[in-house]
CSV table of C-alpha atoms (C1' of nucleotides) in Angstrom, one decimal:
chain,number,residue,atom,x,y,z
A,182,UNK,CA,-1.3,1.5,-17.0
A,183,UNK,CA,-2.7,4.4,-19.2
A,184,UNK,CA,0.2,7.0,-20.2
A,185,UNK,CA,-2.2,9.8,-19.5
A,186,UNK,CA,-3.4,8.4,-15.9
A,187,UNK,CA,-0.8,9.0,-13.1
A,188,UNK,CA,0.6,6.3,-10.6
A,189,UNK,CA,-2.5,7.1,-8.1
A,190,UNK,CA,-5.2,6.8,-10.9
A,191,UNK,CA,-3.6,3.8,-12.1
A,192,UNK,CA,-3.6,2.3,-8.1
A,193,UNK,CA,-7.5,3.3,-7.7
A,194,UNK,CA,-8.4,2.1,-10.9
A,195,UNK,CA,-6.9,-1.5,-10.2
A,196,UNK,CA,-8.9,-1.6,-7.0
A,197,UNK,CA,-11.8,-0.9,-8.7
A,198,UNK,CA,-11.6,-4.4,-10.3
A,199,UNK,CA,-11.6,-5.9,-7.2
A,200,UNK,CA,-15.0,-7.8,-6.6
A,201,UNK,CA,-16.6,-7.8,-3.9
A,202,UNK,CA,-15.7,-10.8,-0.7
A,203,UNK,CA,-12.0,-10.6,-2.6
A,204,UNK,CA,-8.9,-9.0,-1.1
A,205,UNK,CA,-5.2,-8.2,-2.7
A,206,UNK,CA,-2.5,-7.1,-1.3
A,207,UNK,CA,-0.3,-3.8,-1.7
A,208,UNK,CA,2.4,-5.5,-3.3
A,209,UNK,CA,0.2,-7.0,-6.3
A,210,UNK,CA,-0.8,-3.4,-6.9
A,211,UNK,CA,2.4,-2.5,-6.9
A,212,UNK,CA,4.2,-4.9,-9.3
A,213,UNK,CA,0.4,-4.1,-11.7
A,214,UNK,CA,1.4,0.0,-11.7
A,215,UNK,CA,5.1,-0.2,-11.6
A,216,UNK,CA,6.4,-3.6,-11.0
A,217,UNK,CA,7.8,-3.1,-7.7
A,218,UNK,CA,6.4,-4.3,-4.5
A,219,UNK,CA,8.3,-1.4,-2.5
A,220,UNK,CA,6.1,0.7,-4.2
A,221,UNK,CA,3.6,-0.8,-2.1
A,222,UNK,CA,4.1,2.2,0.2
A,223,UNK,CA,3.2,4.3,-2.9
A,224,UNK,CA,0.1,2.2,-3.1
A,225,UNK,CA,-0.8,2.7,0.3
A,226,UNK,CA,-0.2,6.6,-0.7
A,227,UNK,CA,-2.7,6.7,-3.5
A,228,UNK,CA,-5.3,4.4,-1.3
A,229,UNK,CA,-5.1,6.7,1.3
A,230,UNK,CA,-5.7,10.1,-0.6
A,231,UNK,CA,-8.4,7.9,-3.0
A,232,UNK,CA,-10.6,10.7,-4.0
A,233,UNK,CA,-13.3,8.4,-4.7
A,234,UNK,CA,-13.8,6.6,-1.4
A,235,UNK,CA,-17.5,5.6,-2.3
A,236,UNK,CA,-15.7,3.9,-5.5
A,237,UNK,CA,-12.4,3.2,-4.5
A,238,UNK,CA,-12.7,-0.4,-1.9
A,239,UNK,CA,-9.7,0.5,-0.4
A,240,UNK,CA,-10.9,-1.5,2.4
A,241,UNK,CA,-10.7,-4.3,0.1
A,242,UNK,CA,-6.5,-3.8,0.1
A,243,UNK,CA,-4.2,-5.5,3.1
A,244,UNK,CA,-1.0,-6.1,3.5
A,245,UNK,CA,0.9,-9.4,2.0
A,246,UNK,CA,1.0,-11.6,5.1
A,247,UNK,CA,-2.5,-11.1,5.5
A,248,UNK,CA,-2.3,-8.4,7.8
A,249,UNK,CA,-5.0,-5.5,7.6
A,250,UNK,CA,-2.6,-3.1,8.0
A,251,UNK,CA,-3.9,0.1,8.6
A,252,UNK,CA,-7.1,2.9,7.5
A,253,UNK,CA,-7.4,6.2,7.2
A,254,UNK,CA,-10.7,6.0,9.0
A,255,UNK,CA,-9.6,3.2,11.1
A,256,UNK,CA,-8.6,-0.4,11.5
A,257,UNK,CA,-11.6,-1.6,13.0
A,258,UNK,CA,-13.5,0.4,10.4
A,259,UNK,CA,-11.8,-1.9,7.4
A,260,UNK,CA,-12.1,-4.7,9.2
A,261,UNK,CA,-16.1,-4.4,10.0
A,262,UNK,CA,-16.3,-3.4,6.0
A,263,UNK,CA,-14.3,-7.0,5.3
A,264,UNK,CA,-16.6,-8.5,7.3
A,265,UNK,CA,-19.8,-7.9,5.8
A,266,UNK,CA,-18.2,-8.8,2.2
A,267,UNK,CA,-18.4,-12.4,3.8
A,268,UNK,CA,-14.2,-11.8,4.6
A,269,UNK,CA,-13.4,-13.8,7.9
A,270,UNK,CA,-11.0,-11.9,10.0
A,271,UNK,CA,-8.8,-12.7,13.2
A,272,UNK,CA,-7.5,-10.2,15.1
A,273,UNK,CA,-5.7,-8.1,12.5
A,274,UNK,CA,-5.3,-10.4,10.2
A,275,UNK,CA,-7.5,-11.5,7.0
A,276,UNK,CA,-8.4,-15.7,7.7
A,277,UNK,CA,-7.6,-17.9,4.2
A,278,UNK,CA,-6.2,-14.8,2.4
A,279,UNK,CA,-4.8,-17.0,-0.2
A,280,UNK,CA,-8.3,-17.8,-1.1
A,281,UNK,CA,-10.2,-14.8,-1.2
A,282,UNK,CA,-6.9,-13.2,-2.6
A,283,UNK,CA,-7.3,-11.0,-5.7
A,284,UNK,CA,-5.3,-11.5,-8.5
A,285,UNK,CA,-4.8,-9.0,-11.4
A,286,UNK,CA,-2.9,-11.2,-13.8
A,287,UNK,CA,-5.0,-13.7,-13.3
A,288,UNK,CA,-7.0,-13.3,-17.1
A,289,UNK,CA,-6.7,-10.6,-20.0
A,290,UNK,CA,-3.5,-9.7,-18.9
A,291,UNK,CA,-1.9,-11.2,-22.4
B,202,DG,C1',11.4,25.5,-9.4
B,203,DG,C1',14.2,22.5,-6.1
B,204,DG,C1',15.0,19.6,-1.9
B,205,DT,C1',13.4,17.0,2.2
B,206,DG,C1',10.2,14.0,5.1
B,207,DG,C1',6.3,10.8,6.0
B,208,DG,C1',3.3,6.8,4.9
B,209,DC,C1',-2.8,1.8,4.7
B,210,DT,C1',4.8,-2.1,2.8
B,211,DT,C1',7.9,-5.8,1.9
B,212,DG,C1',11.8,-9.1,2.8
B,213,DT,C1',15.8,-10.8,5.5
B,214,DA,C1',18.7,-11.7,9.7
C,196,DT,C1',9.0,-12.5,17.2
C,197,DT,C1',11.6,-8.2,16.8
C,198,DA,C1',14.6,-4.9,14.4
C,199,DC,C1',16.7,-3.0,10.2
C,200,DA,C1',17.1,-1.5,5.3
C,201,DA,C1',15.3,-0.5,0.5
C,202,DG,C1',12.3,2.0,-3.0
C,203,DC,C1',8.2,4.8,-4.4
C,204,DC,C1',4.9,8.9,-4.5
C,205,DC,C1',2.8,13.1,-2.6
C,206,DA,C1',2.8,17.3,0.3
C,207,DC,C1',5.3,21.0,2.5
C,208,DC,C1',8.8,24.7,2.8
DNA sequence: GGGTGGGCTTGTA
DNA sequence: TTACAAGCCCACC
């Protein structure tokens, strides 16, 4: 990440590059900012306080086992936002998350 | 300016 | 499936 951009910037800007009817999960964002998927609760953090909720798909973010997790405005809220990206979900969990998972390193990451 | 607690997590037993 | 422990950042006092 950018020296001048903090660990929250960094967080919001990854999620940024998260296309649309793709997912990833707290822990890729975590190892991406500081290598660390504990710092997934830090991610979490930063998604929740996103000052740019318009530009920040935070909704876009669930948890590792496929699990929604949670959302500041609501669970069922993320879940109807998923949804209409073309993202089946069951229950609280995100269907085939390996295949609509989103990952960073995936290119230009050399 | 310094110390403590909470949170949209993760992995193992 | 449930319960416990670890590490990270921000907000509050």
């Amino acid at each position: 990440m950018d020296e001048g951009e903090t660990f929250q910037e960094a967080v919001l800007k990854l999620v940024m590059q998260i296309p649309k009817g793709r997912v990833t999960t707290y822990g890729r964002i975590a190892n991406e900012v500081k290598g660390s998927v504990h710092a997934a609760r830090a991610v979490g953090q930063a998604l929740a306080k996103n000052p740019h909720p318009g530009v920040i798909p935070c909704h876009r973010v669930v948890r590792s086992d496929g699990d929604i997790g949670g959302y500041s405005q609501g669970i069922a809220k993320k879940i109807e936002l998923l949804r209409a990206e073309g993202i089946e979900i069951e229950g609280r969990k995100v269907k085939k998350i390996n295949e609509v998972l989103f990952q960073f390193s995936s290119v230009g990451r050399g």
